[in-house]
Amino acid sequence: MEGAPVPEISLSWDGGAFVAEAPDGQVRLRPSTLYRYRYDQHRRAKNDTVVVDGLALLDGDGLVMLDLPGKWSRIDARRLATDAGVDFQDDTSAVVRRAPAVLAGRAPGWRRLHGRKVFHFTRVHKVVVTCGAVLTLAAMAYVITMSGWLVWRGLSWAGRALLDLLDAKWAILLLSPVAVLLRPVRGRFHRFRVRRGDALWAPGGTLVTVRRGRWFQVTRGKDVLPAVRLGQDGVAGLTLYRHEDLSGLLAANATGRVLYHLPGSWNPDDVHRFATRHRLALRVLRPSREEYLEWVRQARYAIG
Protein backbone atom coordinates (compact mmCIF):
# COMPACT_ATOMS: atom_id res chain seq x y z
CA MET A 1 0.00 0.00 0.00
CA GLU A 2 1.09 3.57 -0.58
CA GLY A 3 3.27 4.85 2.24
CA ALA A 4 3.82 1.39 3.73
CA PRO A 5 7.30 -0.13 4.12
CA VAL A 6 8.45 -1.86 0.94
CA PRO A 7 8.45 -5.67 1.40
CA GLU A 8 11.78 -7.42 0.80
CA ILE A 9 10.82 -10.77 -0.72
CA SER A 10 12.48 -12.85 -3.41
CA LEU A 11 10.79 -15.72 -5.27
CA SER A 12 12.84 -18.15 -7.37
CA TRP A 13 12.62 -21.57 -8.98
CA ASP A 14 15.45 -23.99 -8.20
CA GLY A 15 14.31 -26.79 -10.51
CA GLY A 16 12.41 -28.69 -7.85
CA ALA A 17 10.34 -26.11 -5.99
CA PHE A 18 9.62 -22.43 -5.58
CA VAL A 19 11.73 -20.77 -2.91
CA ALA A 20 10.42 -17.63 -1.20
CA GLU A 21 12.90 -15.79 1.02
CA ALA A 22 12.08 -12.84 3.28
CA PRO A 23 13.27 -11.35 6.58
CA ASP A 24 10.33 -13.06 8.30
CA GLY A 25 10.90 -16.55 6.93
CA GLN A 26 11.73 -18.92 4.08
CA VAL A 27 9.32 -21.31 2.34
CA ARG A 28 9.75 -24.06 -0.31
CA LEU A 29 6.61 -25.12 -2.17
CA ARG A 30 5.38 -26.79 -5.36
CA PRO A 31 2.20 -24.90 -6.33
CA SER A 32 -0.01 -25.37 -9.38
CA THR A 33 -0.62 -21.67 -10.07
CA LEU A 34 1.01 -18.29 -9.57
CA TYR A 35 -1.80 -15.83 -8.87
CA ARG A 36 -1.06 -12.10 -9.22
CA TYR A 37 -3.75 -10.01 -7.58
CA ARG A 38 -4.84 -6.43 -6.98
CA TYR A 39 -7.95 -5.11 -5.28
CA ASP A 40 -9.31 -1.94 -3.72
CA GLN A 41 -9.67 -2.10 0.05
CA HIS A 42 -12.36 0.27 1.31
CA ARG A 43 -11.69 2.31 4.43
CA ARG A 44 -14.02 3.71 7.06
CA ALA A 45 -13.63 7.22 5.68
CA LYS A 46 -16.08 7.98 2.86
CA ASN A 47 -14.67 7.41 -0.64
CA ASP A 48 -11.32 6.37 0.83
CA THR A 49 -9.67 3.26 -0.61
CA VAL A 50 -6.20 1.76 -0.75
CA VAL A 51 -4.86 -0.55 -3.45
CA VAL A 52 -3.54 -3.92 -2.26
CA ASP A 53 -1.18 -5.86 -4.53
CA GLY A 54 0.44 -9.23 -4.14
CA LEU A 55 1.36 -12.64 -5.49
CA ALA A 56 -0.06 -15.92 -4.17
CA LEU A 57 0.92 -19.54 -4.74
CA LEU A 58 -2.15 -21.76 -5.22
CA ASP A 59 -2.56 -25.51 -5.02
CA GLY A 60 -4.46 -27.65 -7.51
CA ASP A 61 -7.83 -26.70 -5.97
CA GLY A 62 -7.10 -22.98 -6.01
CA LEU A 63 -6.39 -22.70 -2.28
CA VAL A 64 -3.67 -20.34 -1.10
CA MET A 65 -0.47 -22.07 0.00
CA LEU A 66 1.56 -18.86 0.33
CA ASP A 67 0.65 -15.17 0.17
CA LEU A 68 3.32 -12.60 -0.74
CA PRO A 69 1.93 -9.04 -0.48
CA GLY A 70 3.65 -6.37 -2.57
CA LYS A 71 3.92 -5.09 -6.12
CA TRP A 72 5.17 -7.83 -8.45
CA SER A 73 6.04 -7.39 -12.11
CA ARG A 74 3.56 -9.12 -14.41
CA ILE A 75 6.29 -9.91 -16.94
CA ASP A 76 8.67 -11.39 -14.36
CA ALA A 77 5.92 -13.40 -12.64
CA ARG A 78 4.67 -14.83 -15.95
CA ARG A 79 8.22 -15.72 -17.01
CA LEU A 80 8.88 -17.44 -13.70
CA ALA A 81 5.65 -19.45 -13.99
CA THR A 82 6.55 -20.50 -17.53
CA ASP A 83 10.05 -21.60 -16.51
CA ALA A 84 8.58 -23.65 -13.65
CA GLY A 85 5.83 -25.16 -15.80
CA VAL A 86 2.92 -23.88 -13.68
CA ASP A 87 -0.13 -21.84 -14.61
CA PHE A 88 -0.15 -18.06 -14.31
CA GLN A 89 -3.30 -16.11 -13.45
CA ASP A 90 -3.45 -12.31 -13.45
CA ASP A 91 -6.40 -10.80 -11.57
CA THR A 92 -5.16 -7.20 -11.55
CA SER A 93 -7.22 -5.89 -14.46
CA ALA A 94 -10.49 -7.83 -13.99
CA VAL A 95 -13.68 -5.81 -13.70
CA VAL A 96 -14.86 -7.95 -10.76
CA ARG A 97 -11.84 -8.76 -8.64
CA ARG A 98 -12.16 -11.91 -6.57
CA ALA A 99 -8.86 -11.51 -4.75
CA PRO A 100 -10.20 -11.14 -1.16
CA ALA A 101 -12.33 -14.27 -1.51
CA VAL A 102 -9.46 -16.17 -3.13
CA LEU A 103 -7.00 -15.15 -0.40
CA ALA A 104 -9.47 -16.20 2.31
CA GLY A 105 -9.52 -19.70 0.80
CA ARG A 106 -6.43 -20.99 2.57
CA ALA A 107 -4.83 -24.38 2.19
CA PRO A 108 -3.87 -26.32 5.35
CA GLY A 109 -0.48 -25.08 6.52
CA TRP A 110 -0.72 -21.83 4.56
CA ARG A 111 1.63 -18.93 5.29
CA ARG A 112 1.94 -15.23 4.57
CA LEU A 113 5.34 -13.54 4.30
CA HIS A 114 5.20 -9.77 4.78
CA GLY A 115 8.82 -9.22 3.79
CA ARG A 116 9.64 -7.18 6.88
CA LYS A 117 11.49 -7.95 10.07
CA VAL A 118 9.20 -9.01 12.88
CA PHE A 119 9.28 -6.69 15.90
CA HIS A 120 8.41 -8.38 19.19
CA PHE A 121 6.90 -5.96 21.73
CA THR A 122 8.40 -7.30 24.96
CA ARG A 123 7.60 -6.46 28.59
CA VAL A 124 10.64 -4.15 28.68
CA HIS A 125 9.25 -2.17 25.73
CA LYS A 126 5.90 -1.84 27.50
CA VAL A 127 7.61 -0.50 30.65
CA VAL A 128 9.61 2.02 28.61
CA VAL A 129 6.53 3.20 26.73
CA THR A 130 4.50 3.57 29.93
CA CYS A 131 7.27 5.48 31.73
CA GLY A 132 7.77 7.74 28.73
CA ALA A 133 4.06 8.49 28.58
CA VAL A 134 3.87 9.25 32.32
CA LEU A 135 6.91 11.55 32.19
CA THR A 136 5.52 13.34 29.15
CA LEU A 137 2.18 13.82 30.89
CA ALA A 138 3.94 15.25 33.96
CA ALA A 139 6.02 17.60 31.83
CA MET A 140 2.91 18.80 29.98
CA ALA A 141 1.14 19.45 33.27
CA TYR A 142 4.13 21.43 34.62
CA VAL A 143 4.36 23.58 31.50
CA ILE A 144 0.61 24.30 31.53
CA THR A 145 0.65 25.11 35.28
CA MET A 146 3.79 27.22 35.42
CA SER A 147 3.52 28.78 31.95
CA GLY A 148 7.21 28.13 31.61
CA TRP A 149 8.06 29.49 28.17
CA LEU A 150 11.72 28.57 28.49
CA VAL A 151 10.79 25.08 29.65
CA TRP A 152 8.43 24.71 26.72
CA ARG A 153 11.16 25.78 24.31
CA GLY A 154 13.49 23.23 25.88
CA LEU A 155 10.93 20.45 25.54
CA SER A 156 10.25 21.44 21.94
CA TRP A 157 13.97 21.25 21.15
CA ALA A 158 14.26 17.86 22.85
CA GLY A 159 11.23 16.60 20.96
CA ARG A 160 12.65 17.65 17.60
CA ALA A 161 15.98 16.01 18.45
CA LEU A 162 14.20 12.76 19.40
CA LEU A 163 12.20 12.78 16.17
CA ASP A 164 15.48 13.05 14.27
CA LEU A 165 16.80 9.95 16.02
CA LEU A 166 13.67 7.77 16.03
CA ASP A 167 11.08 6.73 13.52
CA ALA A 168 8.21 9.21 13.87
CA LYS A 169 5.60 6.57 14.69
CA TRP A 170 7.70 5.12 17.50
CA ALA A 171 8.39 8.60 18.89
CA ILE A 172 4.67 9.36 18.93
CA LEU A 173 4.01 6.06 20.70
CA LEU A 174 6.69 6.75 23.32
CA LEU A 175 5.62 10.34 24.02
CA SER A 176 1.85 10.14 23.72
CA PRO A 177 0.10 9.47 27.03
CA VAL A 178 -3.22 9.53 25.21
CA ALA A 179 -2.23 6.58 23.03
CA VAL A 180 -1.13 4.56 26.05
CA LEU A 181 -4.23 5.35 28.10
CA LEU A 182 -6.79 4.84 25.32
CA ARG A 183 -5.56 1.39 24.28
CA PRO A 184 -6.73 -0.49 27.42
CA VAL A 185 -9.95 1.55 27.46
CA ARG A 186 -10.74 0.53 23.88
CA GLY A 187 -9.86 -3.08 24.67
CA ARG A 188 -12.22 -3.18 27.66
CA PHE A 189 -14.98 -1.57 25.61
CA HIS A 190 -14.64 -4.23 22.90
CA ARG A 191 -14.63 -7.04 25.48
CA PHE A 192 -17.74 -5.56 27.12
CA ARG A 193 -19.58 -5.56 23.77
CA VAL A 194 -18.48 -9.12 23.06
CA ARG A 195 -19.71 -10.33 26.50
CA ARG A 196 -23.10 -8.73 25.81
CA GLY A 197 -23.34 -10.40 22.41
CA ASP A 198 -23.28 -7.07 20.58
CA ALA A 199 -20.07 -7.80 18.70
CA LEU A 200 -17.55 -10.48 17.75
CA TRP A 201 -13.80 -10.03 17.92
CA ALA A 202 -11.08 -12.28 16.52
CA PRO A 203 -7.29 -12.16 16.96
CA GLY A 204 -5.92 -10.09 14.11
CA GLY A 205 -8.45 -7.32 14.55
CA THR A 206 -11.54 -8.54 12.67
CA LEU A 207 -14.67 -7.04 14.27
CA VAL A 208 -18.26 -8.07 13.51
CA THR A 209 -21.15 -5.85 14.61
CA VAL A 210 -24.79 -5.22 13.78
CA ARG A 211 -25.22 -1.59 12.79
CA ARG A 212 -28.55 0.14 13.53
CA GLY A 213 -30.01 -3.20 14.54
CA ARG A 214 -30.29 -4.52 11.00
CA TRP A 215 -26.98 -4.24 9.09
CA PHE A 216 -24.29 -6.96 9.39
CA GLN A 217 -20.96 -5.09 9.39
CA VAL A 218 -17.39 -6.43 9.23
CA THR A 219 -14.30 -4.28 9.83
CA ARG A 220 -10.62 -4.85 10.45
CA GLY A 221 -8.77 -1.79 11.65
CA LYS A 222 -9.59 0.93 9.15
CA ASP A 223 -10.72 -1.57 6.51
CA VAL A 224 -14.44 -2.18 6.06
CA LEU A 225 -16.50 -4.64 4.02
CA PRO A 226 -19.87 -3.75 2.47
CA ALA A 227 -22.73 -4.16 4.96
CA VAL A 228 -25.56 -6.65 4.31
CA ARG A 229 -29.01 -6.51 5.89
CA LEU A 230 -30.06 -9.19 8.38
CA GLY A 231 -32.95 -11.42 7.37
CA GLN A 232 -33.99 -14.14 4.96
CA ASP A 233 -32.53 -12.39 1.91
CA GLY A 234 -29.41 -11.25 3.78
CA VAL A 235 -27.45 -12.71 6.69
CA ALA A 236 -29.66 -15.35 8.33
CA GLY A 237 -27.16 -17.73 9.91
CA LEU A 238 -23.58 -18.29 11.04
CA THR A 239 -21.31 -21.30 10.64
CA LEU A 240 -18.28 -21.81 12.84
CA TYR A 241 -15.94 -24.30 11.16
CA ARG A 242 -12.66 -26.11 11.65
CA HIS A 243 -10.98 -27.83 8.70
CA GLU A 244 -7.66 -29.52 9.58
CA ASP A 245 -5.54 -26.65 10.99
CA LEU A 246 -7.85 -23.96 9.58
CA SER A 247 -10.78 -22.27 11.30
CA GLY A 248 -13.15 -19.44 10.50
CA LEU A 249 -16.64 -18.00 10.49
CA LEU A 250 -19.17 -17.98 7.66
CA ALA A 251 -22.25 -15.77 7.37
CA ALA A 252 -24.90 -17.11 4.99
CA ASN A 253 -28.43 -16.32 3.83
CA ALA A 254 -31.50 -18.49 4.41
CA THR A 255 -30.70 -20.76 1.43
CA GLY A 256 -27.18 -21.43 2.72
CA ARG A 257 -25.27 -19.25 0.24
CA VAL A 258 -22.13 -17.87 1.86
CA LEU A 259 -22.07 -14.08 1.97
CA TYR A 260 -19.02 -13.57 4.23
CA HIS A 261 -15.98 -15.76 4.81
CA LEU A 262 -13.92 -14.62 7.80
CA PRO A 263 -10.93 -16.88 8.54
CA GLY A 264 -9.56 -16.76 12.06
CA SER A 265 -9.89 -18.10 15.59
CA TRP A 266 -13.38 -17.23 16.84
CA ASN A 267 -14.47 -18.05 20.39
CA PRO A 268 -17.46 -20.46 20.20
CA ASP A 269 -19.13 -18.99 23.32
CA ASP A 270 -18.87 -15.46 21.91
CA VAL A 271 -20.32 -16.58 18.59
CA HIS A 272 -23.20 -18.33 20.38
CA ARG A 273 -24.07 -15.18 22.37
CA PHE A 274 -23.90 -13.04 19.23
CA ALA A 275 -26.11 -15.42 17.24
CA THR A 276 -28.67 -15.67 20.05
CA ARG A 277 -28.86 -11.91 20.56
CA HIS A 278 -29.42 -11.22 16.86
CA ARG A 279 -31.63 -14.25 16.20
CA LEU A 280 -29.26 -15.93 13.79
CA ALA A 281 -29.09 -19.68 13.21
CA LEU A 282 -25.76 -21.19 14.29
CA ARG A 283 -23.92 -24.30 13.14
CA VAL A 284 -20.58 -25.70 14.31
CA LEU A 285 -19.08 -28.01 11.68
CA ARG A 286 -15.98 -29.88 10.60
CA PRO A 287 -16.43 -29.76 6.82
CA SER A 288 -14.88 -32.12 4.31
CA ARG A 289 -12.47 -30.68 1.78
CA GLU A 290 -15.25 -30.64 -0.83
CA GLU A 291 -17.57 -28.66 1.46
CA TYR A 292 -14.78 -26.27 2.38
CA LEU A 293 -13.97 -25.66 -1.30
CA GLU A 294 -17.64 -24.98 -2.06
CA TRP A 295 -17.85 -22.37 0.71
CA VAL A 296 -14.65 -20.68 -0.39
CA ARG A 297 -15.72 -20.43 -4.02
CA GLN A 298 -19.18 -19.02 -3.37
CA ALA A 299 -18.27 -16.41 -0.72
CA ARG A 300 -19.36 -12.95 -1.79
CA TYR A 301 -17.18 -10.96 0.64
CA ALA A 302 -14.12 -12.02 2.58
CA ILE A 303 -11.18 -10.76 4.58
CA GLY A 304 -8.04 -12.47 3.34
Short mmCIF file of N, CA and C in Angstrom, two decimals, residues 77-174:
data_model
loop_
_atom_site.label_atom_id
_atom_site.label_comp_id
_atom_site.label_asym_id
_atom_site.label_seq_id
_atom_site.Cartn_x
_atom_site.Cartn_y
_atom_site.Cartn_z
N ALA A 77 6.71 -12.32 -13.24
CA ALA A 77 5.92 -13.40 -12.64
C ALA A 77 5.49 -14.41 -13.70
N ARG A 78 5.07 -13.91 -14.87
CA ARG A 78 4.67 -14.83 -15.95
C ARG A 78 5.86 -15.65 -16.43
N ARG A 79 7.03 -15.00 -16.56
CA ARG A 79 8.22 -15.72 -17.01
C ARG A 79 8.61 -16.80 -16.00
N LEU A 80 8.53 -16.47 -14.73
CA LEU A 80 8.88 -17.44 -13.70
C LEU A 80 7.93 -18.63 -13.73
N ALA A 81 6.63 -18.36 -13.92
CA ALA A 81 5.65 -19.45 -13.99
C ALA A 81 5.91 -20.34 -15.20
N THR A 82 6.26 -19.72 -16.32
CA THR A 82 6.55 -20.50 -17.53
C THR A 82 7.77 -21.38 -17.34
N ASP A 83 8.83 -20.83 -16.75
CA ASP A 83 10.05 -21.60 -16.51
C ASP A 83 9.78 -22.77 -15.57
N ALA A 84 8.87 -22.58 -14.62
CA ALA A 84 8.58 -23.65 -13.65
C ALA A 84 7.51 -24.61 -14.16
N GLY A 85 6.85 -24.28 -15.26
CA GLY A 85 5.83 -25.16 -15.80
C GLY A 85 4.53 -25.15 -15.03
N VAL A 86 4.19 -24.00 -14.41
CA VAL A 86 2.92 -23.88 -13.68
C VAL A 86 2.07 -22.82 -14.35
N ASP A 87 0.79 -22.82 -14.03
CA ASP A 87 -0.13 -21.84 -14.61
C ASP A 87 0.12 -20.46 -14.01
N PHE A 88 -0.24 -19.44 -14.79
CA PHE A 88 -0.15 -18.06 -14.31
C PHE A 88 -1.51 -17.40 -14.49
N GLN A 89 -2.00 -16.79 -13.42
CA GLN A 89 -3.30 -16.11 -13.45
C GLN A 89 -3.13 -14.68 -12.97
N ASP A 90 -3.56 -13.72 -13.79
CA ASP A 90 -3.45 -12.31 -13.45
C ASP A 90 -4.84 -11.74 -13.21
N ASP A 91 -5.09 -11.32 -11.96
CA ASP A 91 -6.40 -10.80 -11.57
C ASP A 91 -6.34 -9.30 -11.28
N THR A 92 -5.35 -8.62 -11.87
CA THR A 92 -5.16 -7.20 -11.55
C THR A 92 -6.01 -6.28 -12.41
N SER A 93 -6.46 -6.76 -13.55
CA SER A 93 -7.22 -5.89 -14.46
C SER A 93 -8.67 -6.34 -14.64
N ALA A 94 -9.11 -7.35 -13.86
CA ALA A 94 -10.49 -7.83 -13.99
C ALA A 94 -11.47 -6.79 -13.49
N VAL A 95 -12.64 -6.76 -14.12
CA VAL A 95 -13.68 -5.81 -13.70
C VAL A 95 -14.19 -6.17 -12.30
N VAL A 96 -14.46 -7.46 -12.08
CA VAL A 96 -14.86 -7.95 -10.76
C VAL A 96 -13.69 -8.73 -10.18
N ARG A 97 -13.03 -8.14 -9.21
CA ARG A 97 -11.84 -8.76 -8.64
C ARG A 97 -12.22 -9.66 -7.48
N ARG A 98 -11.81 -10.92 -7.57
CA ARG A 98 -12.16 -11.91 -6.57
C ARG A 98 -11.05 -12.13 -5.56
N ALA A 99 -10.05 -11.27 -5.56
CA ALA A 99 -8.86 -11.51 -4.75
C ALA A 99 -9.16 -11.73 -3.26
N PRO A 100 -9.96 -10.89 -2.58
CA PRO A 100 -10.20 -11.14 -1.16
C PRO A 100 -10.77 -12.52 -0.88
N ALA A 101 -11.74 -12.95 -1.71
CA ALA A 101 -12.33 -14.27 -1.51
C ALA A 101 -11.32 -15.38 -1.80
N VAL A 102 -10.49 -15.18 -2.81
CA VAL A 102 -9.46 -16.17 -3.13
C VAL A 102 -8.45 -16.28 -1.99
N LEU A 103 -8.01 -15.15 -1.46
CA LEU A 103 -7.00 -15.15 -0.40
C LEU A 103 -7.55 -15.73 0.90
N ALA A 104 -8.87 -15.62 1.11
CA ALA A 104 -9.47 -16.20 2.31
C ALA A 104 -9.56 -17.72 2.22
N GLY A 105 -9.50 -18.25 1.00
CA GLY A 105 -9.52 -19.70 0.80
C GLY A 105 -8.13 -20.27 1.00
N ARG A 106 -7.79 -20.58 2.23
CA ARG A 106 -6.43 -20.99 2.57
C ARG A 106 -6.29 -22.51 2.57
N ALA A 107 -5.14 -22.96 2.11
CA ALA A 107 -4.83 -24.38 2.19
C ALA A 107 -4.29 -24.71 3.57
N PRO A 108 -4.47 -25.94 4.06
CA PRO A 108 -3.87 -26.32 5.35
C PRO A 108 -2.37 -26.05 5.35
N GLY A 109 -1.89 -25.40 6.42
CA GLY A 109 -0.48 -25.08 6.52
C GLY A 109 -0.07 -23.83 5.76
N TRP A 110 -1.04 -23.04 5.33
CA TRP A 110 -0.72 -21.83 4.56
C TRP A 110 0.13 -20.86 5.36
N ARG A 111 0.83 -19.96 4.64
CA ARG A 111 1.63 -18.93 5.29
C ARG A 111 1.53 -17.62 4.52
N ARG A 112 1.85 -16.54 5.21
CA ARG A 112 1.94 -15.23 4.57
C ARG A 112 3.27 -14.61 5.00
N LEU A 113 4.08 -14.22 4.03
CA LEU A 113 5.34 -13.54 4.30
C LEU A 113 5.17 -12.06 3.98
N HIS A 114 5.38 -11.21 4.98
CA HIS A 114 5.20 -9.77 4.78
C HIS A 114 6.46 -9.11 4.23
N GLY A 115 7.60 -9.79 4.32
CA GLY A 115 8.82 -9.22 3.79
C GLY A 115 9.43 -8.15 4.67
N ARG A 116 9.09 -8.16 5.94
CA ARG A 116 9.64 -7.18 6.88
C ARG A 116 10.07 -7.91 8.15
N LYS A 117 11.04 -7.35 8.83
CA LYS A 117 11.49 -7.95 10.07
C LYS A 117 10.39 -7.87 11.12
N VAL A 118 10.24 -8.94 11.86
CA VAL A 118 9.20 -9.01 12.88
C VAL A 118 9.70 -8.34 14.16
N PHE A 119 8.93 -7.36 14.65
CA PHE A 119 9.28 -6.69 15.90
C PHE A 119 8.44 -7.27 17.02
N HIS A 120 9.10 -7.80 18.05
CA HIS A 120 8.41 -8.38 19.19
C HIS A 120 8.34 -7.34 20.31
N PHE A 121 7.12 -6.97 20.69
CA PHE A 121 6.90 -5.96 21.73
C PHE A 121 6.99 -6.65 23.08
N THR A 122 8.16 -6.58 23.71
CA THR A 122 8.40 -7.30 24.96
C THR A 122 7.91 -6.50 26.16
N ARG A 123 8.01 -7.13 27.35
CA ARG A 123 7.60 -6.46 28.59
C ARG A 123 8.47 -5.22 28.85
N VAL A 124 9.75 -5.30 28.50
CA VAL A 124 10.64 -4.15 28.68
C VAL A 124 10.17 -2.97 27.84
N HIS A 125 9.75 -3.24 26.58
CA HIS A 125 9.25 -2.17 25.73
C HIS A 125 8.01 -1.54 26.34
N LYS A 126 7.13 -2.37 26.90
CA LYS A 126 5.90 -1.84 27.50
C LYS A 126 6.22 -0.93 28.67
N VAL A 127 7.22 -1.33 29.50
CA VAL A 127 7.61 -0.50 30.65
C VAL A 127 8.17 0.83 30.18
N VAL A 128 9.01 0.79 29.14
CA VAL A 128 9.61 2.02 28.61
C VAL A 128 8.54 2.95 28.07
N VAL A 129 7.60 2.39 27.31
CA VAL A 129 6.53 3.20 26.73
C VAL A 129 5.68 3.83 27.82
N THR A 130 5.33 3.05 28.84
CA THR A 130 4.50 3.57 29.93
C THR A 130 5.22 4.68 30.70
N CYS A 131 6.49 4.46 31.01
CA CYS A 131 7.27 5.48 31.73
C CYS A 131 7.40 6.74 30.90
N GLY A 132 7.65 6.57 29.60
CA GLY A 132 7.77 7.74 28.73
C GLY A 132 6.48 8.53 28.67
N ALA A 133 5.35 7.82 28.63
CA ALA A 133 4.06 8.49 28.58
C ALA A 133 3.78 9.24 29.88
N VAL A 134 4.10 8.60 31.02
CA VAL A 134 3.87 9.25 32.32
C VAL A 134 4.74 10.50 32.46
N LEU A 135 6.01 10.40 32.10
CA LEU A 135 6.91 11.55 32.19
C LEU A 135 6.46 12.68 31.27
N THR A 136 6.00 12.32 30.08
CA THR A 136 5.52 13.34 29.15
C THR A 136 4.28 14.03 29.70
N LEU A 137 3.38 13.24 30.29
CA LEU A 137 2.18 13.82 30.89
C LEU A 137 2.54 14.77 32.03
N ALA A 138 3.51 14.38 32.86
CA ALA A 138 3.94 15.25 33.96
C ALA A 138 4.57 16.53 33.45
N ALA A 139 5.38 16.41 32.40
CA ALA A 139 6.02 17.60 31.83
C ALA A 139 4.98 18.54 31.23
N MET A 140 3.97 17.97 30.55
CA MET A 140 2.91 18.80 29.98
C MET A 140 2.15 19.54 31.08
N ALA A 141 1.87 18.82 32.18
CA ALA A 141 1.14 19.45 33.27
C ALA A 141 1.95 20.59 33.90
N TYR A 142 3.27 20.38 34.04
CA TYR A 142 4.13 21.43 34.62
C TYR A 142 4.16 22.67 33.73
N VAL A 143 4.30 22.45 32.43
CA VAL A 143 4.36 23.58 31.50
C VAL A 143 3.05 24.36 31.53
N ILE A 144 1.92 23.63 31.53
CA ILE A 144 0.61 24.30 31.53
C ILE A 144 0.42 25.06 32.84
N THR A 145 0.85 24.48 33.96
CA THR A 145 0.65 25.11 35.28
C THR A 145 1.55 26.32 35.48
N MET A 146 2.81 26.18 35.13
CA MET A 146 3.79 27.22 35.42
C MET A 146 3.97 28.21 34.28
N SER A 147 3.37 27.92 33.14
CA SER A 147 3.52 28.78 31.95
C SER A 147 5.00 29.02 31.66
N GLY A 148 5.77 27.98 31.79
CA GLY A 148 7.21 28.13 31.61
C GLY A 148 7.58 28.16 30.14
N TRP A 149 7.73 29.37 29.58
CA TRP A 149 8.06 29.49 28.17
C TRP A 149 9.42 28.87 27.85
N LEU A 150 10.39 29.12 28.73
CA LEU A 150 11.72 28.57 28.49
C LEU A 150 11.70 27.04 28.57
N VAL A 151 10.91 26.54 29.54
CA VAL A 151 10.79 25.08 29.65
C VAL A 151 10.14 24.50 28.40
N TRP A 152 9.12 25.18 27.93
CA TRP A 152 8.43 24.71 26.72
C TRP A 152 9.37 24.68 25.52
N ARG A 153 10.21 25.74 25.41
CA ARG A 153 11.16 25.78 24.31
C ARG A 153 12.16 24.62 24.43
N GLY A 154 12.57 24.34 25.67
CA GLY A 154 13.49 23.23 25.88
C GLY A 154 12.87 21.89 25.50
N LEU A 155 11.62 21.69 25.89
CA LEU A 155 10.93 20.45 25.54
C LEU A 155 10.74 20.33 24.04
N SER A 156 10.42 21.45 23.38
CA SER A 156 10.25 21.44 21.94
C SER A 156 11.54 21.04 21.25
N TRP A 157 12.67 21.61 21.73
CA TRP A 157 13.97 21.25 21.15
C TRP A 157 14.27 19.78 21.35
N ALA A 158 14.01 19.28 22.56
CA ALA A 158 14.26 17.86 22.85
C ALA A 158 13.38 16.97 21.99
N GLY A 159 12.12 17.39 21.79
CA GLY A 159 11.23 16.60 20.96
C GLY A 159 11.70 16.52 19.52
N ARG A 160 12.16 17.65 18.98
CA ARG A 160 12.65 17.65 17.60
C ARG A 160 13.90 16.77 17.48
N ALA A 161 14.77 16.84 18.48
CA ALA A 161 15.98 16.01 18.45
C ALA A 161 15.63 14.53 18.49
N LEU A 162 14.61 14.16 19.30
CA LEU A 162 14.20 12.76 19.40
C LEU A 162 13.59 12.28 18.10
N LEU A 163 12.80 13.15 17.45
CA LEU A 163 12.20 12.78 16.17
C LEU A 163 13.27 12.53 15.11
N ASP A 164 14.39 13.26 15.21
CA ASP A 164 15.48 13.05 14.27
C ASP A 164 16.15 11.69 14.47
N LEU A 165 16.13 11.20 15.70
CA LEU A 165 16.80 9.95 16.02
C LEU A 165 15.91 8.73 15.85
N LEU A 166 14.61 8.90 16.07
CA LEU A 166 13.67 7.77 16.03
C LEU A 166 12.74 7.87 14.84
N ASP A 167 12.18 6.73 14.47
CA ASP A 167 11.08 6.73 13.52
C ASP A 167 9.92 7.49 14.13
N ALA A 168 9.26 8.32 13.33
CA ALA A 168 8.21 9.21 13.87
C ALA A 168 7.12 8.44 14.60
N LYS A 169 6.71 7.29 14.06
CA LYS A 169 5.60 6.57 14.69
C LYS A 169 5.98 6.03 16.05
N TRP A 170 7.28 5.61 16.20
CA TRP A 170 7.70 5.12 17.50
C TRP A 170 7.85 6.27 18.49
N ALA A 171 8.28 7.45 18.01
CA ALA A 171 8.39 8.60 18.89
C ALA A 171 7.02 9.02 19.40
N ILE A 172 6.03 9.01 18.51
CA ILE A 172 4.67 9.36 18.93
C ILE A 172 4.16 8.37 19.97
N LEU A 173 4.46 7.08 19.74
CA LEU A 173 4.01 6.06 20.70
C LEU A 173 4.67 6.26 22.06
N LEU A 174 5.97 6.59 22.06
CA LEU A 174 6.69 6.75 23.32
C LEU A 174 6.23 7.99 24.09
#
